[in-house]
Amino acid sequence: MKKLVSICVVLCLVLSCCLCSCCAGGDPVEKNKAVVSNDKYRNFYQIWIGSFCDSNNDETGDIPGIISKLDYLNDGKPDEGDDLGIDGIWLSPMMPSYSYHKYNVEDYFNIDKDFGTLDDFDTLIAECDKRGIEVIIDLVVNHSASTHPYFKKACEELKEGKEDGYAKYYRFKKGSSPTYSRRVKDTDYFYEGAFSFEMPDWNLSYQGTRDYFEEIVKFWLDRGVDGFRLDAVKYFSDEETDGEEFLSWFYNMAKKYNENVYMVGEDWDDSGKVYDMYKSGIDSLFNFKFANTDGVYVSTARSGQTKDMAAQLKKYNGNILKRNEKAINANFLTNHDMVRVANMLDEDENKFAAALYMLSPGNSFTYYGEEIGIEAPNTTNDASYRTAMIWDNDELPDIYVNGVAEVTKNELGGVKQQLEQKDSMLNFYRRLIKIKNQNPEIARGEITDTLDFEDGKIGGYKVEYNGTTLLVIHNGNREEKEVTLTDEMAANPELRGYVVATNTVASEENADKSAQNTTAGEVKLNSKTLTLPPLSSVVIKAK
Ligand code: CA
């Protein structure tokens, strides 16, 4: 019996080897090994907790729901390829708050009861640890809820004329002005609330406020959080506070408790101001110039002008590295404040846009549902950008966002349907992340040069890291192109991986489109000649 079993095992091994080499063909992505990240360079995935997965059927997603879906995100087996492969999670706000979005925090030391408990959170951290996923949490430092106990106490004290107690934590003044426009009931005091009267701005120059945030940071780092996504960085500056100084203080304070803490800031501002904010020393600031409807990635996915994109990316990265040599660009297409990218682009363009931002040096932030092309049901309110994740088109979730049910079938299929389709959006994303994990130089490297192929729609750049040079090349043309690599680009080029955005699912809905894509197919590298299908992206090792 034992002998029979071992013969079977050998037969199976031989068979599977044959199968592997057959189906692998020339595809390097099937053969290359993933490198597991142990630094700050990650493929992040942003989870809007209330919309992701509901574990207890109360119509709101929760932390146990996230835990139940971790294997979908990363099962801890980097080379088995049946997960998305992300290795970082950004959790949208989760602390107690009466609003559905939780950006007005009432208690910085707990989990909102809609989402679970601190025990659930500890389990999430432990399960993420097992899988090599780092977790960063959204931290709202600019303002609290008007129902935060400190603000309530401050307002009570001001009614008695007491200005030197809790009032020092916030920004109050007698008499109104454009900045101090919200009145404290029954007093002559007004306060700063950049976003709304329900969100009073903290006084970030006051040492007491800084001490309070130090406690908060320590509390969450002690619980195993790996870092923070800092909300509303642009608003840190006021009459007394220098935003850059505050951010620098905040980052260095957190480093006292975890020297590897990772921080990414939401500084939704002009690029020049973002560049300068990198002087604070913070690891990352979101690259808003390249994101959203008019951003470089979406515009390039539409126009195909990848040569120009490569030049802009080199310039942007150069500018942030000038301010902070350890800066990590934070690339993304959309987040919870933006219309879904699937509303802006068709499936091919959407895939191409994914390749453009994922293959840019730095960290990538994928907004949940982008990997299956979820569309916003309308483009007029924030809640519609935050609708439920569609796990199965045939079993839509009963998740309500801000009290409104807006869940409809996803045009491209739910997760379940897309897993079964070789060329689905989801499998495109999985392949992209696999390529990134097999070629760690893409994220970590510096763009040292752009590549000129005398075609504005074929663009690329050289990325150098630790003695390795990679070429990232995108064909933004709607037709197949052949280009020649010069000796200067790569003496002995090796194909490391590629994606083809025009390889779409031949479903009934897009049968017409597939028929047009007659040239869609595979990237080929024959000596120095590179064949690029329409809307394709390739990674080549130069030496
Ligand atoms: Ca729930």
mmCIF file with all atom_site columns, N, CA and C and ligand atoms in Angstrom, residues 54-56 58 60-62 114, ligand 1:
data_model
loop_
_atom_site.group_PDB
_atom_site.id
_atom_site.type_symbol
_atom_site.label_atom_id
_atom_site.label_alt_id
_atom_site.label_comp_id
_atom_site.label_asym_id
_atom_site.label_entity_id
_atom_site.label_seq_id
_atom_site.pdbx_PDB_ins_code
_atom_site.Cartn_x
_atom_site.Cartn_y
_atom_site.Cartn_z
_atom_site.occupancy
_atom_site.B_iso_or_equiv
_atom_site.pdbx_formal_charge
_atom_site.auth_seq_id
_atom_site.auth_comp_id
_atom_site.auth_asym_id
_atom_site.auth_atom_id
_atom_site.pdbx_PDB_model_num
ATOM   1  N  N  . ASP A 1 54  ? -20.466 41.941 6.225  1.00 0.00 ? 54  ASP A N  1
ATOM   2  C  CA . ASP A 1 54  ? -21.293 41.983 7.433  1.00 0.00 ? 54  ASP A CA 1
ATOM   3  C  C  . ASP A 1 54  ? -21.386 40.581 8.032  1.00 0.00 ? 54  ASP A C  1
ATOM   4  N  N  . SER A 1 55  ? -20.832 40.409 9.236  1.00 0.00 ? 55  SER A N  1
ATOM   5  C  CA . SER A 1 55  ? -20.775 39.048 9.816  1.00 0.00 ? 55  SER A CA 1
ATOM   6  C  C  . SER A 1 55  ? -22.037 38.689 10.592 1.00 0.00 ? 55  SER A C  1
ATOM   7  N  N  . ASN A 1 56  ? -22.823 39.676 11.022 1.00 0.00 ? 56  ASN A N  1
ATOM   8  C  CA . ASN A 1 56  ? -23.954 39.361 11.902 1.00 0.00 ? 56  ASN A CA 1
ATOM   9  C  C  . ASN A 1 56  ? -25.307 39.862 11.398 1.00 0.00 ? 56  ASN A C  1
ATOM   10 N  N  . ASP A 1 58  ? -26.574 42.681 10.494 1.00 0.00 ? 58  ASP A N  1
ATOM   11 C  CA . ASP A 1 58  ? -27.251 43.884 10.994 1.00 0.00 ? 58  ASP A CA 1
ATOM   12 C  C  . ASP A 1 58  ? -27.125 45.020 9.970  1.00 0.00 ? 58  ASP A C  1
ATOM   13 N  N  . THR A 1 60  ? -24.615 46.237 8.443  1.00 0.00 ? 60  THR A N  1
ATOM   14 C  CA . THR A 1 60  ? -23.379 47.026 8.471  1.00 0.00 ? 60  THR A CA 1
ATOM   15 C  C  . THR A 1 60  ? -22.182 46.081 8.504  1.00 0.00 ? 60  THR A C  1
ATOM   16 N  N  . GLY A 1 61  ? -21.213 46.347 7.648  1.00 0.00 ? 61  GLY A N  1
ATOM   17 C  CA . GLY A 1 61  ? -19.985 45.563 7.666  1.00 0.00 ? 61  GLY A CA 1
ATOM   18 C  C  . GLY A 1 61  ? -19.250 45.757 8.980  1.00 0.00 ? 61  GLY A C  1
ATOM   19 N  N  . ASP A 1 62  ? -18.370 44.815 9.331  1.00 0.00 ? 62  ASP A N  1
ATOM   20 C  CA . ASP A 1 62  ? -17.728 44.855 10.640 1.00 0.00 ? 62  ASP A CA 1
ATOM   21 C  C  . ASP A 1 62  ? -16.371 44.163 10.606 1.00 0.00 ? 62  ASP A C  1
ATOM   22 N  N  . ASP A 1 114 ? -20.786 49.346 16.181 1.00 0.00 ? 114 ASP A N  1
ATOM   23 C  CA . ASP A 1 114 ? -21.279 48.846 14.886 1.00 0.00 ? 114 ASP A CA 1
ATOM   24 C  C  . ASP A 1 114 ? -20.254 47.903 14.231 1.00 0.00 ? 114 ASP A C  1
HETATM 25 CA CA . CA  B 2 .   ? -22.476 43.789 11.142 1.00 0.00 ? 1   CA  B CA 1
#
